[in-house]
PDB file of C-alpha atoms in Angstrom:
ATOM      1  CA  ALA R   1     131.477 132.273 115.191  1.00 60.00           C
ATOM      2  CA  GLY R   2     131.668 129.253 117.589  1.00 67.00           C
ATOM      3  CA  ASP R   3     127.806 128.945 118.366  1.00 75.00           C
ATOM      4  CA  SER R   4     125.614 125.923 117.458  1.00 74.00           C
ATOM      5  CA  SER R   5     122.426 126.356 115.411  1.00 79.00           C
ATOM      6  CA  GLU R   6     118.939 125.553 116.926  1.00 81.00           C
ATOM      7  CA  TYR R   7     117.959 121.933 116.947  1.00 78.00           C
ATOM      8  CA  SER R   8     115.675 120.849 113.964  1.00 81.00           C
ATOM      9  CA  ASN R   9     112.120 119.713 114.443  1.00 80.00           C
ATOM     10  CA  LEU R  10     111.401 116.603 116.299  1.00 72.00           C
ATOM     11  CA  VAL R  11     110.537 113.301 114.386  1.00 63.00           C
ATOM     12  CA  SER R  12     110.018 109.881 115.738  1.00 56.00           C
ATOM     13  CA  ALA R  13     110.243 106.383 114.210  1.00 55.00           C
ATOM     14  CA  CYS R  14     109.294 102.973 115.437  1.00 58.00           C
ATOM     15  CA  THR R  15     110.735  99.620 114.526  1.00 59.00           C
ATOM     16  CA  LEU R  16     108.389  96.691 113.703  1.00 53.00           C
ATOM     17  CA  ALA R  17     107.245  95.672 117.295  1.00 50.00           C
ATOM     18  CA  THR R  18     106.352  92.053 118.219  1.00 54.00           C
ATOM     19  CA  ASP R  19     102.706  93.042 118.232  1.00 59.00           C
ATOM     20  CA  CYS R  20     102.691  94.149 114.871  1.00 78.00           C
ATOM     21  CA  ASN R  21     103.016  91.207 112.584  1.00 89.00           C
ATOM     22  CA  ILE R  22     101.967  91.466 109.094  1.00 92.00           C
ATOM     23  CA  PRO R  23      98.744  89.558 108.427  1.00 95.00           C
ATOM     24  CA  ALA R  24      98.116  87.048 105.606  1.00 96.00           C
ATOM     25  CA  ALA R  25      95.928  87.927 102.633  1.00 97.00           C
ATOM     26  CA  PRO R  26      92.262  86.860 102.876  1.00 98.00           C
ATOM     27  CA  ALA R  27      91.192  84.225 100.364  1.00 97.00           C
ATOM     28  CA  ASN R  28      88.324  83.253  98.316  1.00 97.00           C
ATOM     29  CA  CYS R  29      87.044  86.769  97.542  1.00 98.00           C
ATOM     30  CA  VAL R  30      83.828  86.668  95.653  1.00 97.00           C
ATOM     31  CA  ALA R  31      81.696  89.671  94.559  1.00 96.00           C
ATOM     32  CA  ALA R  32      78.034  88.682  93.485  1.00 95.00           C
ATOM     33  CA  ARG R  33      75.025  90.872  92.521  1.00 91.00           C
ATOM     34  CA  GLN R  34      72.197  90.767  94.967  1.00 88.00           C
ATOM     35  CA  GLY R  35      69.279  91.231  92.593  1.00 79.00           C
ATOM     36  CA  GLY R  36      65.649  92.381  93.103  1.00 72.00           C
ATOM     37  CA  THR R  37      66.396  95.251  95.465  1.00 64.00           C
ATOM     38  CA  THR R  38      67.270  98.707  94.631  1.00 61.00           C
ATOM     39  CA  GLN R  39      68.742 100.142  91.407  1.00 77.00           C
ATOM     40  CA  PRO R  40      71.648  99.511  91.010  1.00 84.00           C
ATOM     41  CA  ASP R  41      71.514  96.361  92.844  1.00 87.00           C
ATOM     42  CA  PRO R  42      73.785  95.923  95.881  1.00 91.00           C
ATOM     43  CA  ILE R  43      76.930  93.781  95.451  1.00 93.00           C
ATOM     44  CA  LEU R  44      77.690  91.267  98.360  1.00 96.00           C
ATOM     45  CA  VAL R  45      81.454  90.547  98.770  1.00 97.00           C
ATOM     46  CA  THR R  46      82.539  87.680 100.941  1.00 98.00           C
ATOM     47  CA  TRP R  47      85.885  86.300 101.876  1.00 98.00           C
ATOM     48  CA  SER R  48      87.661  83.972 104.096  1.00 98.00           C
ATOM     49  CA  TYR R  49      90.633  84.346 106.522  1.00 97.00           C
ATOM     50  CA  SER R  50      92.636  82.104 108.409  1.00 95.00           C
ATOM     51  CA  GLY R  51      95.972  83.930 109.399  1.00 90.00           C
ATOM     52  CA  ILE R  52      97.067  85.818 112.546  1.00 92.00           C
ATOM     53  CA  PRO R  53      94.520  87.593 114.751  1.00 94.00           C
ATOM     54  CA  VAL R  54      93.693  90.911 112.862  1.00 96.00           C
ATOM     55  CA  SER R  55      92.123  94.103 113.781  1.00 96.00           C
ATOM     56  CA  GLY R  56      89.651  94.242 110.757  1.00 98.00           C
ATOM     57  CA  PHE R  57      89.291  94.254 107.145  1.00 98.00           C
ATOM     58  CA  ARG R  58      89.074  96.717 104.364  1.00 98.00           C
ATOM     59  CA  VAL R  59      87.338  96.174 101.094  1.00 98.00           C
ATOM     60  CA  ALA R  60      88.616  97.820  97.948  1.00 97.00           C
ATOM     61  CA  ARG R  61      86.637  98.638  94.803  1.00 97.00           C
ATOM     62  CA  LEU R  62      87.904  99.185  91.235  1.00 96.00           C
ATOM     63  CA  ASP R  63      85.404 101.449  89.149  1.00 93.00           C
ATOM     64  CA  PRO R  64      84.989 100.356  85.230  1.00 93.00           C
ATOM     65  CA  GLY R  65      87.711 101.496  82.982  1.00 92.00           C
ATOM     66  CA  GLU R  66      90.115 102.091  85.849  1.00 94.00           C
ATOM     67  CA  ASN R  67      93.612 100.275  85.723  1.00 95.00           C
ATOM     68  CA  PRO R  68      93.783  97.412  88.188  1.00 94.00           C
ATOM     69  CA  ASN R  69      97.555  97.579  88.436  1.00 95.00           C
ATOM     70  CA  ASN R  70      97.466 101.060  89.749  1.00 96.00           C
ATOM     71  CA  PRO R  71      97.159 101.034  93.492  1.00 94.00           C
ATOM     72  CA  ASP R  72      95.401 104.634  93.463  1.00 95.00           C
ATOM     73  CA  HIS R  73      92.643 103.489  91.355  1.00 96.00           C
ATOM     74  CA  TRP R  74      91.188 101.128  93.938  1.00 97.00           C
ATOM     75  CA  ASP R  75      88.820 103.001  96.513  1.00 95.00           C
ATOM     76  CA  ASN R  76      88.123 101.908  99.939  1.00 95.00           C
ATOM     77  CA  VAL R  77      84.481 101.135 100.344  1.00 95.00           C
ATOM     78  CA  GLY R  78      82.861 100.601 103.775  1.00 88.00           C
ATOM     79  CA  GLY R  79      85.581 101.969 105.926  1.00 93.00           C
ATOM     80  CA  ASP R  80      87.147  99.598 108.675  1.00 97.00           C
ATOM     81  CA  LEU R  81      85.317  96.259 109.381  1.00 98.00           C
ATOM     82  CA  PRO R  82      85.565  94.365 112.412  1.00 98.00           C
ATOM     83  CA  PRO R  83      87.873  91.184 112.536  1.00 97.00           C
ATOM     84  CA  ASN R  84      84.926  88.717 112.853  1.00 96.00           C
ATOM     85  CA  GLN R  85      83.096  90.182 109.383  1.00 97.00           C
ATOM     86  CA  PHE R  86      83.696  88.202 106.362  1.00 98.00           C
ATOM     87  CA  SER R  87      81.161  90.081 104.097  1.00 98.00           C
ATOM     88  CA  PHE R  88      80.329  93.514 103.094  1.00 97.00           C
ATOM     89  CA  THR R  89      77.337  94.691 100.928  1.00 96.00           C
ATOM     90  CA  ASP R  90      78.180  97.752  98.556  1.00 94.00           C
ATOM     91  CA  ASN R  91      75.294 100.056  98.392  1.00 90.00           C
ATOM     92  CA  SER R  92      77.302 103.169  97.622  1.00 87.00           C
ATOM     93  CA  PRO R  93      75.739 105.730  95.202  1.00 84.00           C
ATOM     94  CA  GLY R  94      77.230 106.258  91.825  1.00 84.00           C
ATOM     95  CA  ARG R  95      77.482 102.803  90.735  1.00 86.00           C
ATOM     96  CA  LEU R  96      75.740 101.920  87.336  1.00 85.00           C
ATOM     97  CA  ASN R  97      73.942  98.901  86.107  1.00 82.00           C
ATOM     98  CA  GLY R  98      75.681  97.000  83.373  1.00 82.00           C
ATOM     99  CA  GLN R  99      79.138  98.203  84.611  1.00 89.00           C
ATOM    100  CA  THR R 100      81.734  95.728  85.816  1.00 93.00           C
ATOM    101  CA  TYR R 101      83.218  96.663  89.381  1.00 95.00           C
ATOM    102  CA  ASN R 102      86.087  94.525  90.825  1.00 97.00           C
ATOM    103  CA  TYR R 103      86.482  94.016  94.689  1.00 97.00           C
ATOM    104  CA  LYS R 104      89.332  92.727  96.718  1.00 98.00           C
ATOM    105  CA  VAL R 105      90.039  92.619 100.493  1.00 98.00           C
ATOM    106  CA  ARG R 106      92.838  92.900 102.867  1.00 97.00           C
ATOM    107  CA  ALA R 107      93.514  92.488 106.533  1.00 98.00           C
ATOM    108  CA  PHE R 108      95.062  94.922 108.985  1.00 96.00           C
ATOM    109  CA  VAL R 109      96.509  94.985 112.474  1.00 95.00           C
ATOM    110  CA  ASP R 110      96.573  97.948 114.693  1.00 93.00           C
ATOM    111  CA  CYS R 111      99.764  97.911 116.831  1.00 88.00           C
ATOM    112  CA  THR R 112     102.008 100.209 118.901  1.00 83.00           C
ATOM    113  CA  CYS R 113     103.570 101.670 115.841  1.00 80.00           C
ATOM    114  CA  GLY R 114     100.361 102.218 113.963  1.00 88.00           C
ATOM    115  CA  ARG R 115      98.399 100.250 111.405  1.00 92.00           C
ATOM    116  CA  THR R 116     100.105  97.298 109.400  1.00 93.00           C
ATOM    117  CA  PHE R 117      98.226  96.089 106.158  1.00 95.00           C
ATOM    118  CA  GLY R 118      98.568  92.630 104.689  1.00 96.00           C
ATOM    119  CA  GLU R 119      98.402  91.811 101.067  1.00 96.00           C
ATOM    120  CA  TYR R 120      95.338  91.828  99.123  1.00 97.00           C
ATOM    121  CA  SER R 121      93.131  88.947  98.416  1.00 97.00           C
ATOM    122  CA  ASN R 122      92.186  87.889  94.761  1.00 96.00           C
ATOM    123  CA  SER R 123      89.788  90.256  93.037  1.00 96.00           C
ATOM    124  CA  ASP R 124      86.493  89.383  91.858  1.00 94.00           C
ATOM    125  CA  PRO R 125      84.216  91.380  89.374  1.00 94.00           C
ATOM    126  CA  ALA R 126      80.394  91.963  89.748  1.00 91.00           C
ATOM    127  CA  ASN R 127      77.742  94.004  87.943  1.00 87.00           C
ATOM    128  CA  PRO R 128      75.156  95.745  89.913  1.00 80.00           C
TER     129      PRO R 128
END
């Protein structure tokens, strides 16, 4: 009648730490077909970055016919790229010649509370 219940499960939260500033969006994202190699041809994605020091970059690809305004339609290709890499070659299987694929890039910072992503760069189309 006068007892307390057991405690709930433990959760934790972290405020934005000083080591976790939000990185700027990369700029000048360009996707270009690299012809004369495999079928479909690879797509070279390049970008520039002049913001705060970052832990790396991620390249996202939008497949043909997908909605560019739906974040769930953009797929991460290439995993986490190092902070000094400003290009990525998409050789992933399943791409089709004559189809338009769009690419964009964003920077991330690994900090005490986890990973913080910045905004995406412009997007740019290419055909393999």
